[in-house]
XYZ file of N, CA and C in Angstrom:
666
model
N -243.859 218.280 120.364
C -244.257 218.189 118.956
C -243.246 217.334 118.209
N -243.722 216.308 117.513
C -242.804 215.392 116.821
C -242.424 215.939 115.450
N -241.278 215.575 115.016
C -240.785 216.029 113.708
C -240.852 214.883 112.714
N -241.233 215.214 111.465
C -241.289 214.193 110.407
C -239.961 214.058 109.676
N -238.987 214.842 110.065
C -237.683 214.803 109.392
C -236.873 213.619 109.888
N -236.187 212.996 108.935
C -235.272 211.908 109.295
C -233.858 212.405 109.047
N -233.067 212.367 110.066
C -231.687 212.862 109.969
C -230.754 211.671 109.836
N -230.045 211.625 108.656
C -229.078 210.548 108.451
C -227.737 210.976 109.028
N -227.063 210.046 109.653
C -225.755 210.411 110.210
C -224.768 210.726 109.090
N -223.985 211.749 109.256
C -222.988 212.148 108.247
C -221.790 211.209 108.311
N -221.391 210.721 107.135
C -220.224 209.845 107.090
C -218.960 210.635 107.368
N -218.058 210.039 108.112
C -216.765 210.713 108.322
C -216.085 210.960 106.978
N -215.216 211.938 106.908
C -214.534 212.306 105.668
C -213.802 211.117 105.039
N -213.131 210.303 105.878
C -212.362 209.160 105.356
C -213.294 208.147 104.703
N -214.440 207.901 105.358
C -215.394 206.940 104.807
C -215.989 207.447 103.507
N -216.240 208.744 103.412
C -216.796 209.331 102.193
C -215.840 209.160 101.031
N -214.570 209.401 101.284
C -213.577 209.260 100.217
C -213.429 207.806 99.792
N -213.507 206.904 100.769
C -213.400 205.482 100.456
C -214.574 205.036 99.578
N -215.774 205.541 99.905
C -216.962 205.198 99.119
C -216.844 205.727 97.694
N -216.332 206.965 97.562
C -216.151 207.561 96.239
C -215.142 206.767 95.418
N -214.064 206.328 96.061
C -213.033 205.547 95.388
C -213.612 204.220 94.874
N -214.457 203.577 95.721
C -215.065 202.301 95.321
C -215.984 202.479 94.116
N -216.718 203.600 94.104
C -217.611 203.874 92.977
C -216.823 204.067 91.685
N -215.748 204.832 91.783
C -214.905 205.058 90.606
C -214.281 203.760 90.121
N -213.869 202.909 91.053
C -213.248 201.635 90.701
C -214.228 200.748 89.941
N -215.487 200.762 90.377
C -216.511 199.967 89.692
C -216.733 200.451 88.267
N -216.674 201.781 88.085
C -216.876 202.342 86.755
C -215.722 202.027 85.820
N -214.496 202.008 86.370
C -213.303 201.806 85.547
C -212.930 200.343 85.389
N -213.526 199.462 86.195
C -213.135 198.049 86.205
C -213.120 197.410 84.821
N -214.129 197.677 83.959
C -214.114 197.028 82.632
C -212.927 197.382 81.769
N -212.315 198.542 82.002
C -211.197 198.967 81.147
C -209.846 198.683 81.766
N -209.816 198.419 83.085
C -208.536 198.168 83.733
C -207.971 196.837 83.254
N -206.717 196.838 82.848
C -206.066 195.618 82.403
C -206.514 195.136 81.035
N -207.353 195.915 80.350
C -207.838 195.503 79.029
C -206.701 195.548 78.016
N -206.633 194.548 77.154
C -205.602 194.507 76.121
C -206.246 194.704 74.752
N -205.467 195.261 73.842
C -205.972 195.479 72.490
C -206.084 194.148 71.761
N -207.108 194.037 70.961
C -207.381 192.788 70.261
C -206.381 192.547 69.138
N -205.923 191.319 69.032
C -205.031 190.904 67.955
C -205.792 190.984 66.639
N -205.246 191.726 65.670
C -205.934 191.954 64.407
C -205.022 191.679 63.215
N -205.647 191.375 62.080
C -204.894 191.182 60.838
C -205.730 191.735 59.693
N -205.061 192.195 58.644
C -205.765 192.707 57.462
C -204.825 192.676 56.267
N -205.432 192.819 55.082
C -204.620 192.975 53.876
C -204.206 194.444 53.793
N -202.921 194.694 53.624
C -202.403 196.068 53.646
C -202.843 196.882 52.443
N -203.017 196.238 51.300
C -203.233 196.976 50.052
C -204.600 196.674 49.428
N -205.621 196.651 50.266
C -206.988 196.427 49.775
C -207.968 197.164 50.674
N -209.089 197.568 50.113
C -210.117 198.220 50.902
C -210.711 197.212 51.881
N -211.222 197.689 53.014
C -211.811 196.773 54.002
C -212.853 195.846 53.386
N -212.712 194.568 53.648
C -213.679 193.593 53.159
C -213.441 193.105 51.747
N -212.436 193.674 51.060
C -212.153 193.253 49.685
C -210.798 192.556 49.612
N -210.708 191.593 48.722
C -209.460 190.866 48.511
C -208.594 191.659 47.541
N -207.274 191.727 47.788
C -206.413 192.514 46.894
C -206.409 192.016 45.442
N -206.626 192.925 44.518
C -206.734 192.580 43.097
C -205.470 191.913 42.565
N -204.300 192.435 42.955
C -203.037 191.898 42.436
C -202.781 190.463 42.906
N -203.553 190.027 43.910
C -203.352 188.674 44.439
C -204.319 187.662 43.829
N -205.154 188.120 42.877
C -206.052 187.210 42.189
C -205.290 186.378 41.168
N -205.728 185.154 40.984
C -205.100 184.290 39.992
C -205.306 184.829 38.583
N -206.397 185.602 38.384
C -206.691 186.189 37.073
C -205.790 187.385 36.786
N -205.165 187.916 37.832
C -204.312 189.102 37.679
C -202.847 188.682 37.762
N -202.096 189.257 38.725
C -200.668 188.932 38.814
C -200.376 187.741 39.721
N -201.391 187.276 40.473
C -201.236 186.116 41.356
C -200.090 186.293 42.352
N -199.980 187.509 42.894
C -198.935 187.795 43.877
C -199.452 187.509 45.281
N -198.621 186.928 46.112
C -199.034 186.732 47.502
C -199.293 188.103 48.121
N -200.360 188.242 48.918
C -200.776 189.571 49.383
C -199.913 190.156 50.488
N -199.930 191.493 50.563
C -199.297 192.197 51.686
C -200.214 192.068 52.894
N -199.632 191.761 54.035
C -200.423 191.479 55.242
C -199.877 192.282 56.415
N -200.781 192.845 57.191
C -200.389 193.596 58.386
C -201.045 192.985 59.621
N -200.224 192.706 60.637
C -200.715 192.177 61.903
C -200.491 193.208 63.002
N -201.469 193.333 63.894
C -201.387 194.321 64.970
C -201.775 193.713 66.305
N -201.131 194.201 67.364
C -201.467 193.842 68.751
C -201.312 192.351 69.036
N -200.265 191.742 68.511
C -200.008 190.334 68.821
C -199.654 190.195 70.302
N -199.986 189.069 70.922
C -199.639 188.857 72.332
C -198.135 189.000 72.570
N -197.785 189.462 73.752
C -196.377 189.747 74.067
C -195.483 188.525 73.922
N -195.982 187.363 74.252
C -195.152 186.150 74.240
C -195.103 185.485 72.865
N -195.601 186.176 71.839
C -195.591 185.587 70.495
C -194.168 185.368 70.001
N -193.921 184.177 69.502
C -192.613 183.851 68.940
C -192.685 183.689 67.419
N -193.839 183.230 66.930
C -193.983 182.987 65.489
C -195.458 183.081 65.098
N -195.674 183.304 63.793
C -197.031 183.365 63.245
C -197.242 182.232 62.237
N -198.489 181.791 62.150
C -198.925 180.903 61.075
C -200.049 181.620 60.346
N -199.958 181.700 59.026
C -200.962 182.392 58.213
C -201.627 181.393 57.276
N -202.952 181.347 57.322
C -203.716 180.447 56.465
C -204.756 181.267 55.701
N -204.648 181.281 54.378
C -205.627 181.979 53.535
C -206.367 180.936 52.708
N -207.699 180.955 52.810
C -208.510 179.948 52.134
C -209.701 180.572 51.420
N -210.034 179.996 50.291
C -211.276 180.312 49.597
C -212.330 179.403 50.232
N -213.147 179.964 51.136
C -214.099 179.130 51.869
C -215.300 178.735 51.020
N -215.531 179.453 49.924
C -216.614 179.073 49.010
C -216.208 177.840 48.213
N -214.990 177.876 47.705
C -214.492 176.743 46.908
C -213.884 175.660 47.794
N -213.651 176.040 49.093
C -213.039 175.109 50.049
C -211.657 174.650 49.584
N -210.860 175.649 49.198
C -209.489 175.357 48.785
C -208.516 176.317 49.461
N -207.331 175.795 49.732
C -206.297 176.552 50.430
C -205.460 177.358 49.438
N -205.404 178.683 49.657
C -204.618 179.560 48.782
C -203.168 179.698 49.232
N -202.975 179.851 50.530
C -201.605 180.069 51.027
C -201.472 179.560 52.441
N -200.390 178.870 52.692
C -200.036 178.379 54.021
C -198.609 178.826 54.305
N -198.476 179.769 55.218
C -197.163 180.327 55.572
C -196.973 180.132 57.069
N -195.872 179.517 57.459
C -195.687 179.212 58.878
C -194.259 179.503 59.344
N -194.150 179.588 60.675
C -192.886 179.953 61.332
C -192.383 181.323 60.871
N -193.330 182.259 60.741
C -192.976 183.659 60.466
C -192.546 184.280 61.786
N -191.308 184.763 61.909
C -190.857 185.331 63.183
C -191.744 186.495 63.636
N -191.924 186.629 64.938
C -192.858 187.613 65.493
C -192.454 189.060 65.213
N -191.194 189.305 64.851
C -190.757 190.667 64.512
C -191.391 191.152 63.209
N -191.858 190.236 62.407
C -192.328 190.573 61.070
C -193.852 190.641 61.041
N -194.359 191.810 61.369
C -195.810 192.010 61.426
C -196.327 192.743 60.190
N -195.431 193.199 59.324
C -195.796 193.825 58.052
C -195.159 193.023 56.925
N -195.916 192.158 56.326
C -195.387 191.324 55.253
C -195.692 191.966 53.909
N -194.685 192.082 53.100
C -194.843 192.747 51.816
C -195.468 191.822 50.773
N -195.954 192.441 49.720
C -196.529 191.711 48.597
C -195.454 190.888 47.888
N -195.878 189.807 47.257
C -195.008 188.978 46.409
C -193.876 188.313 47.199
N -194.190 187.836 48.400
C -193.172 187.139 49.184
C -193.048 185.671 48.785
N -194.133 185.102 48.296
C -194.110 183.677 47.967
C -193.065 183.410 46.887
N -192.175 182.471 47.192
C -191.018 182.264 46.320
C -191.200 181.126 45.326
N -192.072 180.180 45.660
C -192.256 179.037 44.769
C -191.380 177.856 45.095
N -190.425 178.024 46.031
C -189.571 176.887 46.393
C -189.800 176.436 47.830
N -190.878 176.948 48.443
C -191.220 176.501 49.796
C -190.598 177.308 50.910
N -189.714 178.243 50.539
C -189.114 179.118 51.551
C -189.338 180.565 51.149
N -189.763 181.372 52.114
C -190.080 182.765 51.841
C -189.192 183.671 52.672
N -188.521 184.601 51.993
C -187.701 185.563 52.721
C -188.595 186.719 53.134
N -189.030 186.674 54.385
C -189.954 187.688 54.874
C -189.243 189.024 55.038
N -189.974 190.105 54.798
C -189.407 191.436 54.971
C -190.320 192.245 55.851
N -189.740 193.130 56.635
C -190.538 193.973 57.523
C -190.463 195.412 57.045
N -191.439 196.202 57.417
C -191.396 197.629 57.134
C -190.505 198.264 58.186
N -189.327 198.645 57.783
C -188.373 199.232 58.723
C -188.606 200.722 58.834
N -187.943 201.330 59.796
C -188.063 202.776 59.974
C -187.404 203.495 58.802
N -187.761 204.764 58.594
C -187.185 205.543 57.494
C -185.677 205.610 57.589
N -185.154 205.635 58.826
C -183.710 205.736 59.004
C -183.006 204.460 58.566
N -183.771 203.389 58.466
C -183.176 202.121 58.051
C -183.423 201.839 56.574
N -183.858 202.843 55.851
C -183.986 202.677 54.416
C -185.339 202.196 53.956
N -186.294 202.071 54.896
C -187.645 201.678 54.510
C -187.779 200.264 53.983
N -186.804 199.413 54.291
C -186.919 198.024 53.856
C -186.461 197.798 52.433
N -185.711 198.714 51.871
C -185.275 198.592 50.485
C -184.240 197.484 50.325
N -184.289 196.777 49.190
C -183.313 195.724 48.917
C -181.997 196.289 48.398
N -182.020 197.511 47.875
C -180.824 198.072 47.246
C -180.238 199.173 48.125
N -178.913 199.246 48.146
C -178.230 200.184 49.027
C -177.217 201.008 48.237
N -177.120 202.269 48.605
C -176.111 203.130 48.013
C -174.839 203.109 48.841
N -173.791 203.766 48.335
C -172.516 203.789 49.056
C -172.591 204.587 50.349
N -173.592 205.478 50.461
C -173.662 206.348 51.628
C -174.471 205.740 52.780
N -174.917 204.499 52.633
C -175.703 203.872 53.695
C -174.784 203.424 54.826
N -175.179 203.739 56.041
C -174.435 203.330 57.227
C -174.318 201.797 57.248
N -173.091 201.250 57.397
C -172.912 199.781 57.379
C -173.769 199.063 58.419
N -173.944 199.681 59.590
C -174.747 199.054 60.642
C -176.206 198.944 60.206
N -176.687 199.998 59.527
C -178.071 199.989 59.046
C -178.212 198.967 57.922
N -177.199 198.918 57.037
C -177.240 197.942 55.948
C -177.305 196.522 56.493
N -176.535 196.251 57.561
C -176.547 194.917 58.157
C -177.923 194.611 58.747
N -178.539 195.629 59.371
C -179.865 195.429 59.954
C -180.863 195.026 58.872
N -180.794 195.707 57.737
C -181.713 195.398 56.639
C -181.383 194.029 56.040
N -180.092 193.742 55.847
C -179.687 192.438 55.312
C -180.202 191.308 56.191
N -180.045 191.488 57.512
C -180.483 190.454 58.451
C -181.976 190.216 58.327
N -182.740 191.311 58.176
C -184.186 191.161 58.070
C -184.584 190.495 56.759
N -183.862 190.799 55.689
C -184.218 190.199 54.401
C -183.813 188.732 54.333
N -182.904 188.313 55.205
C -182.442 186.929 55.167
C -183.189 186.019 56.139
N -184.210 186.543 56.801
C -185.031 185.703 57.668
C -185.977 184.875 56.800
N -186.024 183.593 57.055
C -186.801 182.692 56.201
C -187.987 182.107 56.960
N -189.184 182.192 56.359
C -190.359 181.475 56.827
C -190.626 180.347 55.835
N -191.553 179.468 56.159
C -191.784 178.311 55.290
C -193.192 178.310 54.708
N -193.300 177.815 53.502
C -194.588 177.714 52.831
C -195.026 176.262 52.754
N -196.356 176.074 52.936
C -196.906 174.731 52.838
C -197.617 174.520 51.513
N -198.130 173.327 51.312
C -198.781 172.962 50.046
C -200.138 173.647 49.912
N -200.383 174.256 48.747
C -201.689 174.880 48.519
C -202.713 173.828 48.086
N -203.976 174.250 47.983
C -205.036 173.302 47.681
C -205.379 173.192 46.210
N -204.551 173.774 45.350
C -204.841 173.773 43.910
C -203.945 172.801 43.140
N -202.628 173.014 43.263
C -201.715 172.117 42.547
C -200.797 171.347 43.502
N -200.998 171.562 44.822
C -200.218 170.815 45.795
C -198.793 171.294 45.970
N -198.436 172.410 45.301
C -197.081 172.946 45.437
C -196.985 173.899 46.631
N -195.777 174.101 47.112
C -195.559 174.945 48.292
C -195.348 176.403 47.880
N -196.423 177.026 47.432
C -196.368 178.450 47.112
C -197.786 178.999 47.085
N -197.896 180.305 46.957
C -199.201 180.965 46.933
C -199.928 180.678 45.618
N -201.258 180.496 45.713
C -202.095 180.315 44.522
C -203.394 181.070 44.786
N -203.615 182.161 44.056
C -204.738 183.046 44.334
C -206.075 182.547 43.825
N -207.161 183.073 44.414
C -208.507 182.734 43.940
C -208.798 183.410 42.609
N -209.869 182.964 41.932
C -210.183 183.482 40.604
C -211.574 184.101 40.551
N -211.685 185.275 39.890
C -212.987 185.934 39.743
C -213.836 185.250 38.674
N -213.228 184.412 37.856
C -213.979 183.747 36.789
C -215.005 182.764 37.346
N -214.887 182.451 38.635
C -215.793 181.488 39.254
C -216.887 182.170 40.085
N -217.054 183.482 39.906
C -218.106 184.196 40.622
C -217.661 184.717 41.971
N -218.634 185.219 42.740
C -218.341 185.789 44.052
C -217.949 184.689 45.038
N -216.823 184.914 45.695
C -216.322 183.945 46.665
C -215.938 184.643 47.968
N -216.038 183.891 49.064
C -215.597 184.379 50.377
C -214.189 183.870 50.648
N -213.341 184.792 51.071
C -211.950 184.450 51.387
C -211.704 184.686 52.871
N -211.129 183.712 53.527
C -210.834 183.816 54.953
C -209.324 183.808 55.179
N -208.854 184.749 55.997
C -207.449 184.750 56.407
C -207.403 184.571 57.920
N -206.741 183.520 58.347
C -206.557 183.275 59.776
C -205.070 183.379 60.104
N -204.773 184.111 61.166
C -203.388 184.226 61.616
C -203.326 183.777 63.070
N -202.440 182.846 63.333
C -202.267 182.317 64.680
C -200.961 182.847 65.267
N -201.036 183.380 66.477
C -199.837 183.806 67.207
C -199.400 182.635 68.089
N -198.191 182.142 67.857
C -197.695 180.974 68.592
C -196.598 181.374 69.576
N -196.544 180.657 70.687
C -195.480 180.931 71.653
C -194.163 180.274 71.247
N -194.209 179.353 70.298
C -192.993 178.765 69.728
C -193.294 178.276 68.319
N -192.282 178.219 67.487
C -192.456 177.849 66.082
C -192.821 176.372 65.932
N -193.402 176.030 64.787
C -193.773 174.626 64.535
C -192.540 173.765 64.291
N -191.492 174.384 63.714
C -190.234 173.705 63.389
C -190.412 172.602 62.343
N -191.474 172.729 61.550
C -191.664 171.789 60.447
C -190.768 172.171 59.272
N -190.514 171.223 58.423
C -189.789 171.511 57.193
C -190.732 172.199 56.207
N -190.174 172.803 55.168
C -191.007 173.432 54.145
C -191.830 172.370 53.424
N -192.961 172.809 52.847
C -193.778 171.889 52.078
C -194.730 171.042 52.896
N -195.036 171.472 54.129
C -195.962 170.715 54.972
C -197.407 170.913 54.493
N -198.282 170.014 54.876
C -199.703 170.164 54.577
C -200.367 170.986 55.687
N -201.588 171.459 55.418
C -202.315 172.213 56.442
C -202.545 171.349 57.680
N -202.866 170.090 57.477
C -203.123 169.191 58.599
C -201.869 169.028 59.460
N -200.714 168.941 58.821
C -199.457 168.800 59.576
C -199.160 170.060 60.381
N -199.427 171.221 59.793
C -199.173 172.489 60.498
C -200.128 172.631 61.682
N -201.410 172.342 61.467
C -202.384 172.446 62.558
C -202.026 171.512 63.703
N -201.552 170.332 63.391
C -201.148 169.373 64.425
C -199.937 169.891 65.197
N -198.969 170.479 64.476
C -197.754 170.995 65.124
C -198.034 172.227 65.971
N -199.164 172.915 65.715
C -199.532 174.114 66.461
C -200.176 173.806 67.808
N -200.640 172.597 68.004
C -201.399 172.259 69.202
C -200.622 172.586 70.473
N -201.283 173.291 71.391
C -200.666 173.662 72.656
C -199.773 174.884 72.580
N -199.645 175.481 71.381
C -198.748 176.627 71.201
C -199.483 177.926 70.877
N -200.783 177.844 70.591
C -201.537 179.017 70.120
C -201.870 179.954 71.281
N -201.427 181.198 71.175
C -201.737 182.230 72.168
C -203.027 182.959 71.806
N -203.196 183.250 70.522
C -204.389 183.970 70.073
C -204.533 183.811 68.564
N -205.774 183.969 68.087
C -206.054 183.863 66.657
C -206.749 185.129 66.181
N -206.352 185.620 65.007
C -207.016 186.765 64.375
C -207.600 186.293 63.047
N -208.797 186.754 62.741
C -209.476 186.344 61.504
C -209.877 187.578 60.707
N -209.648 187.526 59.407
C -210.069 188.612 58.517
C -210.810 187.986 57.340
N -212.029 188.463 57.101
C -212.843 187.922 56.014
C -212.995 188.952 54.901
N -212.881 188.494 53.676
C -213.002 189.388 52.529
C -213.730 188.656 51.411
N -214.030 189.404 50.340
C -214.744 188.832 49.207
C -214.036 189.132 47.901
N -214.209 188.245 46.938
C -213.869 188.566 45.554
C -215.175 188.500 44.779
N -215.317 189.345 43.812
C -216.562 189.418 43.051
C -216.337 188.940 41.624
N -217.282 188.160 41.126
C -217.175 187.631 39.778
C -217.224 188.726 38.741
N -216.793 188.408 37.546
C -216.736 189.383 36.466
C -218.126 189.975 36.203
N -218.221 191.297 36.266
C -219.466 191.993 36.014
C -220.430 192.014 37.193
N -220.016 191.478 38.365
C -220.901 191.441 39.530
C -220.782 192.679 40.409
N -219.734 193.449 40.219
C -219.557 194.657 41.035
C -218.940 195.754 40.194
């Protein structure tokens, strides 16, 4: 009497484990070696909105900027903020050292050189410019060194001067684009460069680019 049953040979224990390992590897492959995406945003504004204090109609302060997950080999940053509706350049900041991923508000100096500051740990005084007599000299030196690091500003698209110039709500709703480039080496340009000169000096040095888009709304539009 014939049997309709089909008997499959049992895999040896070693082969079974190897097959299970291969299946798990296939499932995990998309996440293995994955790196976090390089990101940038305005520190003091709601997502998608341009900081009010950085509007030309308000205090016209250069915005606070936070960068995250920059590539390991980053040596310097280039920051370009543009009003893409008006097609004008608001701020061009270059050769920002890679240690400075938290840029404070009102860094633009007006003379083409910006003393960048970082958010230091609480033990280092939180990045304060003023020190009491009880501050550890080593910590004070650490803060002094950070406050004396200089980045360079390029010419804006409004008056051609090397400083920040904010967009205006009086002209209606506008789109603002912030691009940050992580470079493996600084541009080494002098202060007061044009956007075209900075882009040319960046060639072959860009590791990754982060883009953040925001809006300003005209008076009475929101």
